[in-house]
Every structure is written in C-alpha cells, then in structure tokens.
Short mmCIF file of C-alpha atoms in Angstrom, two decimals:
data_model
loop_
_atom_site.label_atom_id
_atom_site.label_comp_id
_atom_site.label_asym_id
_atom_site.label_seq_id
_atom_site.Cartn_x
_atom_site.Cartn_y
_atom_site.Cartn_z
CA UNK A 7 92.07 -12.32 95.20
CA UNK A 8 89.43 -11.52 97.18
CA UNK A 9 86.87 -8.76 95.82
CA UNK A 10 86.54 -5.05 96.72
CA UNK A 11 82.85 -6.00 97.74
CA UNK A 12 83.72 -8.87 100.13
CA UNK A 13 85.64 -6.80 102.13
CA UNK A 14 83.30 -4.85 103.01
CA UNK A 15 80.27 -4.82 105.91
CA UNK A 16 76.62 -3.55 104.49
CA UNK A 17 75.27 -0.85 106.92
CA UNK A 18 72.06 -0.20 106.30
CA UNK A 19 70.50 3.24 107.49
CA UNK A 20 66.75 2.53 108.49
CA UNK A 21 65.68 6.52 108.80
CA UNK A 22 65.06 8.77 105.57
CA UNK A 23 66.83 11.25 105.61
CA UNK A 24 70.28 10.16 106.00
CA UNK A 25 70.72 9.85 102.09
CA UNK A 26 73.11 13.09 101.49
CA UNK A 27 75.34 12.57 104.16
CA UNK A 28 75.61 8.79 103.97
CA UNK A 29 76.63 9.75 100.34
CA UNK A 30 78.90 12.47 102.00
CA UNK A 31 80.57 10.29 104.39
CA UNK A 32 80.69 6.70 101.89
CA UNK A 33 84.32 7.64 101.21
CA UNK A 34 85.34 8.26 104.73
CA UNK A 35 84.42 4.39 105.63
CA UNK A 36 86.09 2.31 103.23
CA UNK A 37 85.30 -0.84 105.52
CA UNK A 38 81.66 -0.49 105.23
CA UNK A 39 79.00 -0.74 102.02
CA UNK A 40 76.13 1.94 102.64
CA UNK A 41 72.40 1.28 101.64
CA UNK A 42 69.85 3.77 103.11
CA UNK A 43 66.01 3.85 103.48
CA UNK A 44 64.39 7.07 101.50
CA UNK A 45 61.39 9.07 101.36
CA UNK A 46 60.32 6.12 98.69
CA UNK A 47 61.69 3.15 100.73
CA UNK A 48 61.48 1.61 103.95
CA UNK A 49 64.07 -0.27 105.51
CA UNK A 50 62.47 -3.58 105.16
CA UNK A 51 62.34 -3.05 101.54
CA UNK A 52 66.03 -2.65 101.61
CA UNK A 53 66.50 -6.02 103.68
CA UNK A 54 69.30 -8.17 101.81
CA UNK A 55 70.94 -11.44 103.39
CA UNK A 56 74.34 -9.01 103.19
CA UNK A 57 73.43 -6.38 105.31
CA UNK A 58 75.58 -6.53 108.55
CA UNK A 59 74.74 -3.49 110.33
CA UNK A 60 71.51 -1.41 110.76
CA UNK A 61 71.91 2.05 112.24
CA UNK A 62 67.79 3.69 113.45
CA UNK A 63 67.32 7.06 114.81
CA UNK A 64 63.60 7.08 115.07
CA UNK A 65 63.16 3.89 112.79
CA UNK A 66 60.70 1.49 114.12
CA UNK A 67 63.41 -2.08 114.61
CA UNK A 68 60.98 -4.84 115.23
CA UNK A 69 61.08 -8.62 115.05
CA UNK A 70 59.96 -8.58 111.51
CA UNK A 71 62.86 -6.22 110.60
CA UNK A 72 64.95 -8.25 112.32
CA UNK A 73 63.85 -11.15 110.25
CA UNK A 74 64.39 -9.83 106.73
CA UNK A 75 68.14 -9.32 108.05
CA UNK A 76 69.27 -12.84 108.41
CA UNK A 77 73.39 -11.66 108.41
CA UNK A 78 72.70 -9.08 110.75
CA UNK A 79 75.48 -8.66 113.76
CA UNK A 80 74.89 -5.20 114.90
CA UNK A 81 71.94 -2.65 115.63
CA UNK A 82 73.05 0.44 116.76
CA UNK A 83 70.53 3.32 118.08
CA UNK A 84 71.21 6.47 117.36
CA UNK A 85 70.41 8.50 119.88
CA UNK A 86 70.64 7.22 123.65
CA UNK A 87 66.65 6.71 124.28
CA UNK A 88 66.18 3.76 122.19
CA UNK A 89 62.11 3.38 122.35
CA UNK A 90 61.74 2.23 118.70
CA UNK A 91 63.82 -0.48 119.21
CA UNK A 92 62.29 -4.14 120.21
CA UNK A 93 65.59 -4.92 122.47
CA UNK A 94 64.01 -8.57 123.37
CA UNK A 95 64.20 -9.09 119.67
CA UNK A 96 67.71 -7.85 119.31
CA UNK A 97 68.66 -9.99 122.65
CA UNK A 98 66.93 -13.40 121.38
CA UNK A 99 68.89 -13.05 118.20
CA UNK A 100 72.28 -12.71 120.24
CA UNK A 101 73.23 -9.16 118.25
CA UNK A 102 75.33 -6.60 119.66
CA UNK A 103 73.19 -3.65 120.67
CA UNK A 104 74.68 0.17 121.06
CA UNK A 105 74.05 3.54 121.36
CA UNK A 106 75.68 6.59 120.13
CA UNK A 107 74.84 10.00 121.61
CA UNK A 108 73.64 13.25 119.10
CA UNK A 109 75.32 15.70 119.32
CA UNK A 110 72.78 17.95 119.09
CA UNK A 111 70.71 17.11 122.02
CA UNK A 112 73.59 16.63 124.21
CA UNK A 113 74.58 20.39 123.55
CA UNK A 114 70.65 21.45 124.47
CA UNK A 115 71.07 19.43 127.72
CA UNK A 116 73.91 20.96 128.69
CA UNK A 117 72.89 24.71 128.51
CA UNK A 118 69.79 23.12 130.17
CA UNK A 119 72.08 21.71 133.22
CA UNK A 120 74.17 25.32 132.88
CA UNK A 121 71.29 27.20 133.57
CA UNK A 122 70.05 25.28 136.29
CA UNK A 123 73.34 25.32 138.19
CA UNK A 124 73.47 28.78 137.44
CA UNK A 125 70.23 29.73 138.79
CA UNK A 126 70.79 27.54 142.34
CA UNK A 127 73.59 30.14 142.64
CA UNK A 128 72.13 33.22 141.44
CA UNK A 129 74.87 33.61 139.24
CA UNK A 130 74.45 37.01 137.22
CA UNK A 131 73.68 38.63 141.11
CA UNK A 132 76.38 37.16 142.44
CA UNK A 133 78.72 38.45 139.37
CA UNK A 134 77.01 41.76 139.82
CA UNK A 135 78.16 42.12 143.47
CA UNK A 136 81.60 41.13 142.99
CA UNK A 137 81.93 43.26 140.34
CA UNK A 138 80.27 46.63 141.36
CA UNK A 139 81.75 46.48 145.00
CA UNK A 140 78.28 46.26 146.49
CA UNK A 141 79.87 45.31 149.61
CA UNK A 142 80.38 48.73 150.56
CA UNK A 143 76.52 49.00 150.59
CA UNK A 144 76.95 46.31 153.68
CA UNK A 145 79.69 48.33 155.45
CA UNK A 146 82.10 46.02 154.55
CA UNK A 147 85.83 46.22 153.77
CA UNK A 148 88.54 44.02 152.15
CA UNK A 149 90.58 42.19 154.48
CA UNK A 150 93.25 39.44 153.92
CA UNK A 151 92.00 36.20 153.56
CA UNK A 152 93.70 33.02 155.17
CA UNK A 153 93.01 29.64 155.50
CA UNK A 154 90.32 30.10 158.33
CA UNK A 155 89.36 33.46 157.75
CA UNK A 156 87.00 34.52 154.76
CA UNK A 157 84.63 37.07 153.88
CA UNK A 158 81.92 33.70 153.40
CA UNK A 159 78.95 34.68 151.42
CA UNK A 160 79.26 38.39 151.86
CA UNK A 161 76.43 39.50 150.06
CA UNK A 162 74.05 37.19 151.66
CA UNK A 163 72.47 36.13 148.23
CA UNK A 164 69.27 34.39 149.84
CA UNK A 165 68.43 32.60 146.54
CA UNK A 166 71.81 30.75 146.64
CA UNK A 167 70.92 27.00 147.09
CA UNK A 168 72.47 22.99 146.33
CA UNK A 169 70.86 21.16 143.55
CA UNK A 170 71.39 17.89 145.15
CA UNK A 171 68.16 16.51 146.33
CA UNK A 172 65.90 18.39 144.16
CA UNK A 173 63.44 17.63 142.20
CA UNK A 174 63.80 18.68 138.43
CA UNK A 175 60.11 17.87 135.81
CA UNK A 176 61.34 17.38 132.15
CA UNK A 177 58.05 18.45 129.97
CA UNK A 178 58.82 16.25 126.87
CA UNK A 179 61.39 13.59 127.29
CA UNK A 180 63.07 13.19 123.91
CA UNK A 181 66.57 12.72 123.21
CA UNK A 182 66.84 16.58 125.01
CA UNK A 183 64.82 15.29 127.83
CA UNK A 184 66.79 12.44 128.46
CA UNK A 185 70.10 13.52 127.91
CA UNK A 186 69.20 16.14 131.02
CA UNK A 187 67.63 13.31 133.37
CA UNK A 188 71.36 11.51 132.94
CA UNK A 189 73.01 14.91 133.81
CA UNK A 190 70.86 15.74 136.93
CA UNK A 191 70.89 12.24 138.26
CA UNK A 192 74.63 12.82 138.61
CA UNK A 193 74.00 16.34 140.28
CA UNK A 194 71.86 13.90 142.65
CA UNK A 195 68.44 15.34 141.55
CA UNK A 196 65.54 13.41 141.27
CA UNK A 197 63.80 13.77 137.43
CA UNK A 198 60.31 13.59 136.78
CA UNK A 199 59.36 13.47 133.52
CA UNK A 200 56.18 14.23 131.12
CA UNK A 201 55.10 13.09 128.16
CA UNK A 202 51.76 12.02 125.87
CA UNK A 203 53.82 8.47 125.44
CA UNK A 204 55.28 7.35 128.97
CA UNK A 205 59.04 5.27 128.53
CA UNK A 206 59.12 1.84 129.34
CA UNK A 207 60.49 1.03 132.62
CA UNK A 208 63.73 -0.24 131.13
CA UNK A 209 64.33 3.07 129.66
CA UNK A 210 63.01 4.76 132.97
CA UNK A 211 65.65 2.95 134.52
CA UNK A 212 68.18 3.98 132.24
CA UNK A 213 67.89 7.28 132.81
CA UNK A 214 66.50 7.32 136.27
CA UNK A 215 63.78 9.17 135.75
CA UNK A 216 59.62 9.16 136.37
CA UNK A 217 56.69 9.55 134.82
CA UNK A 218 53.87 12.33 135.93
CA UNK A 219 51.16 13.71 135.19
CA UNK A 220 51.77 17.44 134.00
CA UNK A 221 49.84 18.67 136.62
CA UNK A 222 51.62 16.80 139.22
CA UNK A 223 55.06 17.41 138.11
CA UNK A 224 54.38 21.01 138.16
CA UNK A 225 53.48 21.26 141.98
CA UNK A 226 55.86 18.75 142.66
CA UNK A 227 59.15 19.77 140.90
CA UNK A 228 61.89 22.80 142.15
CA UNK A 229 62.93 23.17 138.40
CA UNK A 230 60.87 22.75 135.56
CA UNK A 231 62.22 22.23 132.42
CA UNK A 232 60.62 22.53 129.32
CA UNK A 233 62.01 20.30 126.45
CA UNK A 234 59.22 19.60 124.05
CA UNK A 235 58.68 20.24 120.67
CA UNK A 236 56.58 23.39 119.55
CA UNK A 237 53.86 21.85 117.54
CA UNK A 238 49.94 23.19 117.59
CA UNK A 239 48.94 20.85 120.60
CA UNK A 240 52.37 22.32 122.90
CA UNK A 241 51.62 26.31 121.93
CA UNK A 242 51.14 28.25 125.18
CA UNK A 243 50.67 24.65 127.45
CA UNK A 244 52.34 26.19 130.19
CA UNK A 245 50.03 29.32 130.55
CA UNK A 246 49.12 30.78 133.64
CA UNK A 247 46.90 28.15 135.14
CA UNK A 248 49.95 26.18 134.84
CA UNK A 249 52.56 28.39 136.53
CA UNK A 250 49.92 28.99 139.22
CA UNK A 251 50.78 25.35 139.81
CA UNK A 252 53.98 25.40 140.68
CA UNK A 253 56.14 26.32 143.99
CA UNK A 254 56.84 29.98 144.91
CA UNK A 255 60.73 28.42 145.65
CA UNK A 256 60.48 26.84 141.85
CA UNK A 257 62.23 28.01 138.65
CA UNK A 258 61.47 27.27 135.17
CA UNK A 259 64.21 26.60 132.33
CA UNK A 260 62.92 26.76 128.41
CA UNK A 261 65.42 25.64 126.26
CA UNK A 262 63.25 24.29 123.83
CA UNK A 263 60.80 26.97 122.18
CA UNK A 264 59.18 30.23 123.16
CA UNK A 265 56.11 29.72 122.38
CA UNK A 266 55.47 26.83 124.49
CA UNK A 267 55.14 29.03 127.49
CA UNK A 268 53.05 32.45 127.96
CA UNK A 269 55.22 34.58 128.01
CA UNK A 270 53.07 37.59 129.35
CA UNK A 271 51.84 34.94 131.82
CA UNK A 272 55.50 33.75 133.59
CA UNK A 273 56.47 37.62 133.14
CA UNK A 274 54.02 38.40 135.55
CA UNK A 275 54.74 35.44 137.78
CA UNK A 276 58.08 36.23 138.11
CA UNK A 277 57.52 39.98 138.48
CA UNK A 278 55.25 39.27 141.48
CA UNK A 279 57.72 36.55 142.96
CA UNK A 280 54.91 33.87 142.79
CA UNK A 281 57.64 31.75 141.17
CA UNK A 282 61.28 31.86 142.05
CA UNK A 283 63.59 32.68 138.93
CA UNK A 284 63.75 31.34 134.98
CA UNK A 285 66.59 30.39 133.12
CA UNK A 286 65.57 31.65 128.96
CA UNK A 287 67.52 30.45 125.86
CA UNK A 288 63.98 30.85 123.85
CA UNK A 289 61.55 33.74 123.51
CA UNK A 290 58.31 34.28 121.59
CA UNK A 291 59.92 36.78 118.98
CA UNK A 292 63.88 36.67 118.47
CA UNK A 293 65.97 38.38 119.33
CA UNK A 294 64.45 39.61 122.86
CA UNK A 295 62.95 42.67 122.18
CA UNK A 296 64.99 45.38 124.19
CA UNK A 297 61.86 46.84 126.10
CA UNK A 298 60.91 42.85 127.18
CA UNK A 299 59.97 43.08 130.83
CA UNK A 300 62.25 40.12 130.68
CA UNK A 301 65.06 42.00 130.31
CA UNK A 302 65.00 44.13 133.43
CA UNK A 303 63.95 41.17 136.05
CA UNK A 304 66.53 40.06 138.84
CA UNK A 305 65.48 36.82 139.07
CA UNK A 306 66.23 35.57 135.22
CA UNK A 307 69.00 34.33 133.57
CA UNK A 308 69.22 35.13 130.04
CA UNK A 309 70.20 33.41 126.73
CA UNK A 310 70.52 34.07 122.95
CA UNK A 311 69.58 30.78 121.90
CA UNK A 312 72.74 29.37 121.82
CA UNK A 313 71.57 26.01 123.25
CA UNK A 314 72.65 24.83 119.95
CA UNK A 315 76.37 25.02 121.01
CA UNK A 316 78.94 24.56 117.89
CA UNK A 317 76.20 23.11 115.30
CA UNK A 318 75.92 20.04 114.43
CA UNK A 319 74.40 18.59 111.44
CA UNK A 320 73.57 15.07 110.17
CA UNK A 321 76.49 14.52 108.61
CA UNK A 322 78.45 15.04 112.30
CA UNK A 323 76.20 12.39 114.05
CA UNK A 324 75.51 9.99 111.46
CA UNK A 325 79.61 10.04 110.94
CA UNK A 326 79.69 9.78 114.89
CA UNK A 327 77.23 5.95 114.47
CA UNK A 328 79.15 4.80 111.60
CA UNK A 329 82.33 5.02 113.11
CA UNK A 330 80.86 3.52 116.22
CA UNK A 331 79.59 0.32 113.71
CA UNK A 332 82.95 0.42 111.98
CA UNK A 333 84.24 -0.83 115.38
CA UNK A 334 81.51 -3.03 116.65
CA UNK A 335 81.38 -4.98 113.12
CA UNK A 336 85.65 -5.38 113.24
CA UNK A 337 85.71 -6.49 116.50
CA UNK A 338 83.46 -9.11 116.09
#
C-alpha cells in the first residue's frame, strides 16, 4: 500500500505570515502537504526536491528559487499583479503559472468603481429629487408615461455624465489599484496610474493601464483615485498644491486612507467648485465628525468605511489559492 505521505502534493507558502491559517486550513486539503516560510525562515530555506506547489503573495520567486525546487509543477500568485514573480523563469521551466484574486482588494475596488459610477450620475441628488418631489419646484406634473413619452431627465441634473471615455489616475497601484484599472477598462475608461515603482509593461498590459507622473496624472485625469498606503512619505501628498492641479470638471475618490489627502484643503476646493465632486469612504478622524463641512456639501458622496465589504481575512484568501493549487496540481 501506498503511504499517507505519497499521496500527497507539498505546497509550500513563500510569505510569512500564512503560518496560522495554513495550520487552520491543513485539514480542509487532505490532497496537499503544507510547509510555510516564517518570520525565522525564508522560502529558499524551506526548498525540498518534494515540494510541488509554491503559493507567493509578495514573496520575491526568482530563478534561484526556482532552482532549489527541482519537483516544482505549479507557482501560483496570489494576488492578480504578480510583480515579484520572474515569469521568464517560470516559462523556461515549462510550470503552470496562476493567479488567484484577494478578496480583500477586490471588495476596495469595487466601492472604488461604485462611487465613481455613482458620482457620473449624481446619485444622492438625483435620489433627493425623486424623493422630495422637487419637480414641483420646475412646474412640473406627473403624467402617464408610454413607450415614447417620458418625463427624460426632469430635474436637469447638469453633473450627470458617461464614464466611458474618461480618464481615471490610480495614486498607488497595488493589488487595490489594479483590481480598479481591470474594472474601469471594462467601463471603457482609460487608467493612468502612479507609483514610486512603475509596472512592467507586461503587467501594464494586463491591466491596461499607464504610468504618470503625479503631477501629470492630476491635470490629466476626470477621476482621481487615491489607493495608496498611508505611510509617513503618503501623509497629506495630495494637499492643496495638488488639487490646484486638477480639472474644475474632475472628482476625487479616497478609498484608501484619510490622511493621505488634506482634508481642510479638498473641503475648500470643493466648497468653491474649483473641483467637481468626491466620492469619501476615509476621513482624517472616524467616524465623520457631525459638524464636518463634509457633511453638508452637494457635490460629495459619502461612506462609512465600508470599502472593506464582508471581511475577509487570511484564512479566506489563502483557502481561496490552495484550492486553486489543489486543482492545478490534480489536473496535471
């Protein structure tokens, strides 16, 4: 008989990290033997002829890795924006190559893409209207509607616009960043896209998106969405010299942390019109204060930082990638 061992595939897990919820999840994938790199090991220390499978999130997968993991069949990314992977390497060596999506950044993208939509059709006015009657203000009355006869666009909402064929700047493209260049591609926007480490121009490809200088992207962009981490170097980056930069007919989207942007600063600017609207899942303090300016501004679309969606944790995407290996390593 054939041991327990032997019928197994050994995944190994190249970011610390992972450790409690690979331990978590072990009994969940019978089919597959889990090693994992720790705060005390890297991956190529964990390199055994046995190993099958190698899962990276932010992991550095080189040639050398590669070459420590002579029964390797399978790398998969996890995450969609696989810059820390040497794919040339992975090709040469004929192994399949994947990626699984996080869950977590593809629930930040889509508030992201909510709130853009949203704002192109002035949603909370437009609610507003409907629901108040303010059609009476426009001596208006209800009539029955037919095929070819409508009340279209009653309330004249002049910020009501189409997405298609504008141009959205990501500031920081990470997994977030990325995840919302696929999105708005499909809406048929162009992305633009800022960073201190440009993609390469197979991953610029992927998600049809280009680089920019922040200064450029700015003036150039109708949306501009910020989805960087808040570190020292990001606090305040988009202050008021920065917002000066951009259209009058632009809108800005945070969905990544408050205190990347003045806040006083894009207050103002949207106060005095100088930019169009802004689309706010993160503030400087939370919750909102109730006397923010914020708060009492036409032109905003407010959030209580739900971008998160449902939760996730690591245990939901790292059980997401091994189920995802389970099948690549059976079906070859």
């Amino acid at each position: 008989m054939a041991k327990e061992n032997d019928l197994k595939h050994t995944v190994l897990i190249a970011d610390a990290g992972y450790e409690t919820a690979a331990a978590d999840l072990a009994a969940q994938f019978p089919d597959l033997d889990l090693c994992y790199a720790d705060e005390a090991s890297d991956p190529k220390a964990l390199a055994t002829d046995d190993v099958a499978g190698l899962i990276a999130q932010t992991a550095t997968v080189d040639a050398a890795l590669l070459a420590a993991l002579p029964g390797l069949r399978a790398v998969l990314k996890l995450g969609r924006s696989y810059f820390n992977i040497d794919v040339d390497a992975v090709k040469a060596r004929g192994l399949t190559f994947g990626c699984v999506p996080r869950k977590g950044p593809n629930c930040v993208a889509e508030l992201a893409m909510t709130l853009i939509l949203a704002l192109s059709k002035d949603i909370i006015i437009s609610n507003e209207a409907v629901s108040l009657g303010a059609y009476r203000y426009r001596g208006l009355k209800p009539e029955l509607t037919a095929e070819r006869k409508i009340a279209f666009h009653w309330m004249h909402n002049m910020r009501v616009h189409e997405v298609v064929g504008k141009t959205l700047g990501i500031i920081g493209m990470g997994e977030i960043g990325c995840e919302l260049a696929r999105r708005a591609s499909v809406m048929g926007m162009r992305n633009l896209y800022y960073k201190r480490s440009p993609l390469s121009a197979e991953l610029e490809s992927v998600f049809d998106a280009s680089y920019a200088e922040l200064d450029e992207l700015l003036a150039d962009s109708d949306y501009v969405c910020v989805a960087t981490p808040h570190t020292p170097e990001t606090e305040g980056m988009i202050g008021a010299a920065q917002i000066a930069r951009m259209k009058e007919s632009a809108y800005i989207v945070n969905i990544a942390r408050g205190g990347i942007i003045d806040e006083e600063a894009m207050i103002e600017a949207l106060a005095e019109n100088r930019i169009a609207g802004a689309g706010l899942d993160v503030f400087t303090y939370e919750p909102l204060p109730a006397d923010s300016p914020l708060c009492s501004l036409d032109n905003v679309i407010l959030c209580p930082h739900i971008g998160g969606g449902t939760g996730t944790n690591r245990n939901i995407e790292l059980g997401a990638a091994l189920t995802e290996m389970s099948r690549l390593l059976l079906a070859g």
